[in-house]
mmCIF file of C-alpha atoms in Angstrom:
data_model
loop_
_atom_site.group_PDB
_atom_site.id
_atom_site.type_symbol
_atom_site.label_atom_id
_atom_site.label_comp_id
_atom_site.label_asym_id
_atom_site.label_seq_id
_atom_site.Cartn_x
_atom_site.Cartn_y
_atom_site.Cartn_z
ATOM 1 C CA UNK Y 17 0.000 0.000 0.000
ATOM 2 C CA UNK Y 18 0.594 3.277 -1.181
ATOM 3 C CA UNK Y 19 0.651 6.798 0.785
ATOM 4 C CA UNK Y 20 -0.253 9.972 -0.874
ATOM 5 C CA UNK Y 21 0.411 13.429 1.359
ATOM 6 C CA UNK Y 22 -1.117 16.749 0.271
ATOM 7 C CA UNK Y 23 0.154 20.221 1.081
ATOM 8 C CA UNK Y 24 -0.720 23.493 1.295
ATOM 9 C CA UNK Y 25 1.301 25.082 -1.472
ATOM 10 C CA UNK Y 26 3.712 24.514 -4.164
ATOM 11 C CA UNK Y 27 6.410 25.511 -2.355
ATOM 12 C CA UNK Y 28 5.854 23.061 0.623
ATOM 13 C CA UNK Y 29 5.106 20.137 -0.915
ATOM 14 C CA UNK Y 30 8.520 21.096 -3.252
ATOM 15 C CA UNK Y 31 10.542 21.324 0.244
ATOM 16 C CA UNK Y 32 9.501 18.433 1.420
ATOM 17 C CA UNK Y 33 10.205 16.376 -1.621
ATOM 18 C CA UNK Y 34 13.477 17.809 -1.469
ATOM 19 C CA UNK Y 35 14.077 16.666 2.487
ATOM 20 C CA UNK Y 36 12.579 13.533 2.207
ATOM 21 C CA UNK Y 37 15.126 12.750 -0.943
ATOM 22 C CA UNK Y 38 17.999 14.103 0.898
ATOM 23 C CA UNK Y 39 17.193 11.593 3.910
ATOM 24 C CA UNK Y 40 17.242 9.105 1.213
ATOM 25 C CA UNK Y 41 13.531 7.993 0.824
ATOM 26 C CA UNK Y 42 11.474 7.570 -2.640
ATOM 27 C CA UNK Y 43 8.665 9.939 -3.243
ATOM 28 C CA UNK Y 44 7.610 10.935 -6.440
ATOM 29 C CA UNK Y 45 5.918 14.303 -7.080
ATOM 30 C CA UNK Y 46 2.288 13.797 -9.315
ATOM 31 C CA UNK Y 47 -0.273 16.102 -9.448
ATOM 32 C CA UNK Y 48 -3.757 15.589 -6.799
ATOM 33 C CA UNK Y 49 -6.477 13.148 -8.120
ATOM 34 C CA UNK Y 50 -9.144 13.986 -8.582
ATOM 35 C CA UNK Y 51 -10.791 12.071 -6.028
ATOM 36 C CA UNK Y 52 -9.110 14.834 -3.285
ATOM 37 C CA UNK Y 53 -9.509 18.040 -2.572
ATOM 38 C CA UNK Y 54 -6.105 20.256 -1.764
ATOM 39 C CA UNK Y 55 -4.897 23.536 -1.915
ATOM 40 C CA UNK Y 56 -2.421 22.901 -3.665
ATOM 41 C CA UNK Y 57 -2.058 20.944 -6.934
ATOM 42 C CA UNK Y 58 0.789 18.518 -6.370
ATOM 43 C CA UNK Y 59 1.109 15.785 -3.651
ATOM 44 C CA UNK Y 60 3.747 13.453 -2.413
ATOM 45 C CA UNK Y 61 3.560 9.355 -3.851
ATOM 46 C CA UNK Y 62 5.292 7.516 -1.071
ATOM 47 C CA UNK Y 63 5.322 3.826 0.215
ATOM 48 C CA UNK Y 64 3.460 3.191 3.567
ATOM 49 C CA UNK Y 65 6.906 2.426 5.499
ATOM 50 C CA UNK Y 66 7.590 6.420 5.120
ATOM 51 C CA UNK Y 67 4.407 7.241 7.048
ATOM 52 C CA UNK Y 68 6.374 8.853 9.792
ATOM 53 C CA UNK Y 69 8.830 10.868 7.926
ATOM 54 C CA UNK Y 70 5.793 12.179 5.762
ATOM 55 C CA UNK Y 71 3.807 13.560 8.882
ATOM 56 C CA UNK Y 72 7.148 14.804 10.048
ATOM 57 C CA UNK Y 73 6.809 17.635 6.794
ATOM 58 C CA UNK Y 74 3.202 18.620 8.136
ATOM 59 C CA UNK Y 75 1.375 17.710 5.143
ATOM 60 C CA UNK Y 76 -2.088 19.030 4.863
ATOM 61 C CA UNK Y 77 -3.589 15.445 4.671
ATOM 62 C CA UNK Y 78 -2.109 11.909 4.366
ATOM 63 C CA UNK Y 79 -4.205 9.684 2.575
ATOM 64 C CA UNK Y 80 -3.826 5.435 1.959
ATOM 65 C CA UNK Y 81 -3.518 4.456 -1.713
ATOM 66 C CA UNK Y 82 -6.441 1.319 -2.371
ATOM 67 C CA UNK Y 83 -5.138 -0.519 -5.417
ATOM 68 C CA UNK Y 84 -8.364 -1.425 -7.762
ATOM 69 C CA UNK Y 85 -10.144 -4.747 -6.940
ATOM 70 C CA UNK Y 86 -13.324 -6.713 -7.477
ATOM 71 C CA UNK Y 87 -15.753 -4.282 -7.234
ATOM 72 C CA UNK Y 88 -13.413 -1.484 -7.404
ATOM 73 C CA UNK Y 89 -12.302 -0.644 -10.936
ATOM 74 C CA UNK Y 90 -9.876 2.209 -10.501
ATOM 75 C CA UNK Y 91 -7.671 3.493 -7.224
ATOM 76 C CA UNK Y 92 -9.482 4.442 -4.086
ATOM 77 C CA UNK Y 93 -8.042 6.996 -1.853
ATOM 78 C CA UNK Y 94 -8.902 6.882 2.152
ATOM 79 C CA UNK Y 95 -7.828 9.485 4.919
ATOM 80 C CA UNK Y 96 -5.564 8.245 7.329
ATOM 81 C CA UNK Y 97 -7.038 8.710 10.813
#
């Protein structure tokens, strides 16, 4: 599973790319689904294992990628509590 982590601008969701490569961990930059609502139009692609260093860059949400299934044709994105 998957973590995607909204911000509230360009420019934070650009510095925190930029830290969380520098500490070594994958994240790719892609722009917000539609599915979600944000401020701002990019968001952070991360695996699950980087939770905490994610929350750590104060996203404005942090969301769990669902992978399609039966029943579920395309990706499903749910709020992490």
């Amino acid at each position: 599973m998957d973590l995607l982590a909204t911000f509230p601008s360009t420019h934070a969701v650009l510095a925190a790319e930029a830290r969380l490569r520098a500490a070594g961990l994958e994240v790719e930059l892609i722009p917000v689904p539609r599915q979600i609502r944000s401020s701002c139009g990019f968001c952070l692609l991360a695996q699950a294992s980087a939770e905490a260093p994610l929350l750590a860059q104060g996203p404005e949400r942090l969301w769990r990628v669902l992978e399609p299934g039966p029943g579920h044709p395309r990706r499903r994105y749910e709020p992490c509590p």
